[in-house]
Short mmCIF file of C-alpha atoms in Angstrom, two decimals:
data_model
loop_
_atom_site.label_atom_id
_atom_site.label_comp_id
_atom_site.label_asym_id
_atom_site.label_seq_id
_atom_site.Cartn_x
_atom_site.Cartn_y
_atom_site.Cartn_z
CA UNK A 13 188.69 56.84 94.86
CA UNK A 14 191.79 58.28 96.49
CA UNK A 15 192.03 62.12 96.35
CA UNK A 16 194.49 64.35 97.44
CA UNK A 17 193.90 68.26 97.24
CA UNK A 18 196.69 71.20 97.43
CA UNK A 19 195.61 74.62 97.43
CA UNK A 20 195.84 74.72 93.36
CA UNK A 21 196.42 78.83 92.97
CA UNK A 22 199.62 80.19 93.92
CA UNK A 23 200.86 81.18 97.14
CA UNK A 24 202.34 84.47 97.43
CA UNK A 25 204.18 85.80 100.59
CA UNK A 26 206.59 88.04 101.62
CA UNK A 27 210.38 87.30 102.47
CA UNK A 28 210.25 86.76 106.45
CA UNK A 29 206.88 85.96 106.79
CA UNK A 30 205.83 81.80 107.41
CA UNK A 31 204.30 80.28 104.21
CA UNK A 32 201.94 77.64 105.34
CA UNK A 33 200.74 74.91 102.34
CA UNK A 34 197.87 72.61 102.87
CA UNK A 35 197.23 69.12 101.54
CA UNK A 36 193.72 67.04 102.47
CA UNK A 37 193.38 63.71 101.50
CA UNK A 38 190.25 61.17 101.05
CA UNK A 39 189.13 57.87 101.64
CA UNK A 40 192.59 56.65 103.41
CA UNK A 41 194.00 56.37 106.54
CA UNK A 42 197.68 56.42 105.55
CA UNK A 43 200.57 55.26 107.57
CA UNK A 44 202.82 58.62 106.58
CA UNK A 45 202.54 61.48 104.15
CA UNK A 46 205.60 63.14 102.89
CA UNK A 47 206.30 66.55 101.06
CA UNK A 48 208.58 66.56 98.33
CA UNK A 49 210.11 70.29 96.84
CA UNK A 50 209.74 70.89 92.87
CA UNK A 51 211.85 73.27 90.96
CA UNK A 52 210.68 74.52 87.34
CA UNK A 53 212.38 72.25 84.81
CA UNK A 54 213.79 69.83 88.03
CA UNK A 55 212.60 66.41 89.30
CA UNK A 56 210.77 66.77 92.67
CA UNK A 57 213.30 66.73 95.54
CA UNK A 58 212.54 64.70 99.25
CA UNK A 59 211.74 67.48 102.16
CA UNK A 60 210.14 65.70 104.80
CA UNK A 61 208.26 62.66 106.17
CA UNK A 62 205.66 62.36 108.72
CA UNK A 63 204.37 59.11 110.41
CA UNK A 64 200.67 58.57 111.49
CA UNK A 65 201.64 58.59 115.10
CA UNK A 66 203.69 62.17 114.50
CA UNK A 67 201.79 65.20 115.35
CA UNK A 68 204.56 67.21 114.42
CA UNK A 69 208.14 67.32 112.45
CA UNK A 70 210.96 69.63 112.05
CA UNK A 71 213.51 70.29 109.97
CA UNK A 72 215.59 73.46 110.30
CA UNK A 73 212.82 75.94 108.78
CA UNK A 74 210.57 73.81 107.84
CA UNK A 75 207.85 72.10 110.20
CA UNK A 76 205.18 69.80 109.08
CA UNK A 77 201.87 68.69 110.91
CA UNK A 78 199.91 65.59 110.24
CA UNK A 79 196.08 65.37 111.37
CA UNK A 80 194.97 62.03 111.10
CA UNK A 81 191.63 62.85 112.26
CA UNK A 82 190.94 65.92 109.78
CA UNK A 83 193.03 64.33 106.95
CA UNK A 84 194.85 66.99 106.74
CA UNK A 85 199.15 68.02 106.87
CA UNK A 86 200.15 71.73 107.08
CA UNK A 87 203.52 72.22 105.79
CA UNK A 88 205.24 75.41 107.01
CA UNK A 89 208.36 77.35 105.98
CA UNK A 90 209.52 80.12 108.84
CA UNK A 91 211.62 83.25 107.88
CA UNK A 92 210.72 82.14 104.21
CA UNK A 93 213.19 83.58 101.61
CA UNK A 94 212.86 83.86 97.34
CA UNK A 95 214.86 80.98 97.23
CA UNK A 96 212.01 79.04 99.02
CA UNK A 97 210.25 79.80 96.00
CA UNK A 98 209.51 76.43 94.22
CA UNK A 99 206.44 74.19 93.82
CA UNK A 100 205.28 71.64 96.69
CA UNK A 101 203.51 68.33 96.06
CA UNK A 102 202.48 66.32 99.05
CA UNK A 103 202.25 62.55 98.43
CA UNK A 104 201.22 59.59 100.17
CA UNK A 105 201.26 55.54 100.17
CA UNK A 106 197.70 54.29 99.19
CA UNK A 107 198.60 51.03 98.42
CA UNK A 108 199.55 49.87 101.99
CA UNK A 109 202.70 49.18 101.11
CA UNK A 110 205.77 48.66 98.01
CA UNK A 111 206.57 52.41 98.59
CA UNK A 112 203.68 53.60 95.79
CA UNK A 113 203.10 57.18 95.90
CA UNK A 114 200.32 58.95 94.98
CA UNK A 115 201.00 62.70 94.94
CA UNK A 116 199.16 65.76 94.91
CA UNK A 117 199.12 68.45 91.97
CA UNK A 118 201.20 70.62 94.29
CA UNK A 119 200.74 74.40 95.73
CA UNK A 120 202.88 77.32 93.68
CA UNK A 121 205.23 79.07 96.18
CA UNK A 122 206.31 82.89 95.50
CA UNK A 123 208.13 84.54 98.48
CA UNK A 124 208.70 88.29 97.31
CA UNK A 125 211.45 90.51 98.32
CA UNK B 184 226.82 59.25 94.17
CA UNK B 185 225.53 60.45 90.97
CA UNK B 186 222.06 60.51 91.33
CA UNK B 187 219.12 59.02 89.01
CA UNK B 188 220.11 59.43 85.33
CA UNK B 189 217.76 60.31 82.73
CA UNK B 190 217.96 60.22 79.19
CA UNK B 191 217.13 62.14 76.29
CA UNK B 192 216.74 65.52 78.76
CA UNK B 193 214.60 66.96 75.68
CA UNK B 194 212.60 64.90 73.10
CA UNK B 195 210.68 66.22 69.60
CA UNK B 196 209.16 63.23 67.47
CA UNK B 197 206.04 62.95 65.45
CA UNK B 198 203.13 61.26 65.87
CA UNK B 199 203.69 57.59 65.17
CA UNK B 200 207.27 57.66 65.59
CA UNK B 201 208.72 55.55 68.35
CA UNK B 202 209.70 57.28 71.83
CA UNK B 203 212.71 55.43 73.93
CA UNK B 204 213.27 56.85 77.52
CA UNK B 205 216.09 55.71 79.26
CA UNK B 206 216.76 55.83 83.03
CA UNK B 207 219.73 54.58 84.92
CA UNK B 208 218.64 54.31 88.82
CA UNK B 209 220.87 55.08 92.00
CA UNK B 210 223.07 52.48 92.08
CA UNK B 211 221.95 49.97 95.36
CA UNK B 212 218.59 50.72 94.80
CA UNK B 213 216.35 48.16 94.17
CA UNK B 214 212.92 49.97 93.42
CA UNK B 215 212.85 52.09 90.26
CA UNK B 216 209.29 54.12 89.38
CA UNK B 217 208.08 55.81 86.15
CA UNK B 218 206.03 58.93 86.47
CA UNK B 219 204.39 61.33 84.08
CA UNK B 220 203.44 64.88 85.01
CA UNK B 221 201.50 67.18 82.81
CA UNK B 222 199.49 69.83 83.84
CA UNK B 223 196.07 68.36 84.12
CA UNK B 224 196.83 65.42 85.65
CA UNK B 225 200.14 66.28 87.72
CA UNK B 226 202.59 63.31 88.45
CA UNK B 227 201.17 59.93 87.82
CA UNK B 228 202.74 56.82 88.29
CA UNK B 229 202.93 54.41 85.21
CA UNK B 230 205.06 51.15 86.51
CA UNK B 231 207.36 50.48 89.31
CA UNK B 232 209.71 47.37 89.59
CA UNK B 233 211.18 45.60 92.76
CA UNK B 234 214.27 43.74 92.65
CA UNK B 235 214.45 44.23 88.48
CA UNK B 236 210.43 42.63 87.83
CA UNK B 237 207.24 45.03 87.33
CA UNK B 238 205.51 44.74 90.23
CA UNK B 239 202.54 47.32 89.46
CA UNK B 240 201.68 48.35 85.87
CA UNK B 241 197.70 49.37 86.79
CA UNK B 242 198.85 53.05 85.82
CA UNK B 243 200.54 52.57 82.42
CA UNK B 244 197.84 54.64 80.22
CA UNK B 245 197.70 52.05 76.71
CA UNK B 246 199.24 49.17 75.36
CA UNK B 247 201.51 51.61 73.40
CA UNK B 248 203.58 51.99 76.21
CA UNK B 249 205.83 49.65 77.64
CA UNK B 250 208.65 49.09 80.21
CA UNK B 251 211.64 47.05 81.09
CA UNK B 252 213.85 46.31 83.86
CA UNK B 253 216.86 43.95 82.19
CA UNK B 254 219.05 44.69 85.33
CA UNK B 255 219.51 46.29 88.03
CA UNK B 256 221.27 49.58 86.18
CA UNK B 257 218.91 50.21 83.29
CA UNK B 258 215.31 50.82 82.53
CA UNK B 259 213.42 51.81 79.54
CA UNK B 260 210.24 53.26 78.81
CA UNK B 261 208.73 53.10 75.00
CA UNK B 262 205.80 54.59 73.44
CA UNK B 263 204.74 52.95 70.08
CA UNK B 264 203.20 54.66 68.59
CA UNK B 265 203.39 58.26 70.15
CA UNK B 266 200.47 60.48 69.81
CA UNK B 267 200.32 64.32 70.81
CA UNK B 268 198.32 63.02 74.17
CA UNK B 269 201.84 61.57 75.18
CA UNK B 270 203.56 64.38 75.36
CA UNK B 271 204.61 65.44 79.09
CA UNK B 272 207.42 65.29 81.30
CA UNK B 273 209.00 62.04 82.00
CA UNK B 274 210.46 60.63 85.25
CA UNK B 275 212.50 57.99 86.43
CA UNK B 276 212.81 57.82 90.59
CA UNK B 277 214.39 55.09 92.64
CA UNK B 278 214.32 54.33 95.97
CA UNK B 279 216.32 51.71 98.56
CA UNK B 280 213.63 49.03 98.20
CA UNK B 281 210.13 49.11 98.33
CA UNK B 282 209.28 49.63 102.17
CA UNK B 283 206.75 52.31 102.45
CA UNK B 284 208.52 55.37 103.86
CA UNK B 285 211.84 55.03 101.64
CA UNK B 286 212.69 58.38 100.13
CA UNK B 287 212.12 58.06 96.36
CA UNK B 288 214.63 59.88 94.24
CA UNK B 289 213.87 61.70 90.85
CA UNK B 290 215.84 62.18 87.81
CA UNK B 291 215.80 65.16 85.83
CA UNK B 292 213.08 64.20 83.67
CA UNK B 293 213.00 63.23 80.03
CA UNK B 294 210.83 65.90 78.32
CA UNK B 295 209.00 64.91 75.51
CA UNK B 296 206.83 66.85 72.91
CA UNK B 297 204.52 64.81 70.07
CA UNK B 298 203.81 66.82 67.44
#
């Protein structure tokens, strides 16, 4: 069956340092993964998305890297601040297609002052 | 544009009562999920409609729960009877249409507790 697997204990860093979340994945070759942002009490919020024939993505602080051999993204967050503090779920499209995400339990985030 | 609208935010019943969860989507969009997330399990997804019809129910956990699309502005999702197991956060997402890559948006989340 499909799996996806996020570092499940909590992430703790300090403020300027680069936070750098993992998510694996099983038995799929997907055509993109994305990472979504999840606040306590909040919905999950859109970050990034990363195509099969990316390597690499950017977005002002936040770069994402997508190994198709391994199965594997990184997600990283540079000069990482409290308010980068959140929960991270990385999902992906199993079904081939109709946009049907499957998403991972998600890695804890604390950045410390 | 007012995003995806959940409703209730907060929900207490007891077991056997009847749960309603109501979700209006992003108006243009023409995809609409639900998800559950608890703990254990982390965000599932139950149903998701194209274009107003269920396309995918495989992840809707009993025949106590069900969901409708009447148009293209509402949703519901109802639990008859609720048991404790039910209880979990809620949500309603939406997206453009259902072309893999289309950001999905969440609602709030309709948190409800069985007792």
């Amino acid at each position: 069956s499909q799996k996806i697997e996020q570092n499940s204990e909590a992430l703790n860093i300090q403020e300027g340092k680069t936070a750098t979340l993992t998510c694996n994945y099983t038995n799929y070759s997907p055509a993109y993964l994305q990472w979504y942002r999840q606040d306590p009490g909040r919905g999950p919020v859109f970050l990034l998305l990363i195509r099969e024939n990316e390597k690499e993505k950017r977005k002002e602080r936040l770069k994402v890297t997508f190994d198709t051999t391994l199965k594997q993204s990184l997600f990283h967050i540079t000069a990482s601040q409290p308010a980068d503090s959140a929960t991270y779920l990385c999902a992906l499209d199993y079904s081939g297609g109709g946009n049907k995400l499957t998403f991972g339990t998600g890695t804890q985030l604390k950045v410390e002052l | 544009d007012a995003g995806v609208i959940q409703s209730p935010r907060h929900e207490v019943t007891e077991m056997g009562q009847e749960v309603t969860l109501r979700c209006k989507p992003i108006s243009g969009h023409n995809s609409l999920f639900w998800y559950r997330q608890t703990m254990m399990r982390g965000l599932e997804l139950l149903i998701y409609f194209n274009n107003n019809v269920p396309i995918d129910d495989s992840g809707m956990p009993e025949d106590r729960f069900s969901a409708k699309m009447p148009n293209a502005s509402f949703s519901t999702l109802k639990i008859q009877p609720s048991e404790p197991r039910d209880s979990a956060v809620y949500f309603c997402a939406s997206s453009r249409d259902s072309n893999s890559g289309n950001t999905i948006y969440f609602g709030e989340g309709s948190w409800l507790t069985v007792v």
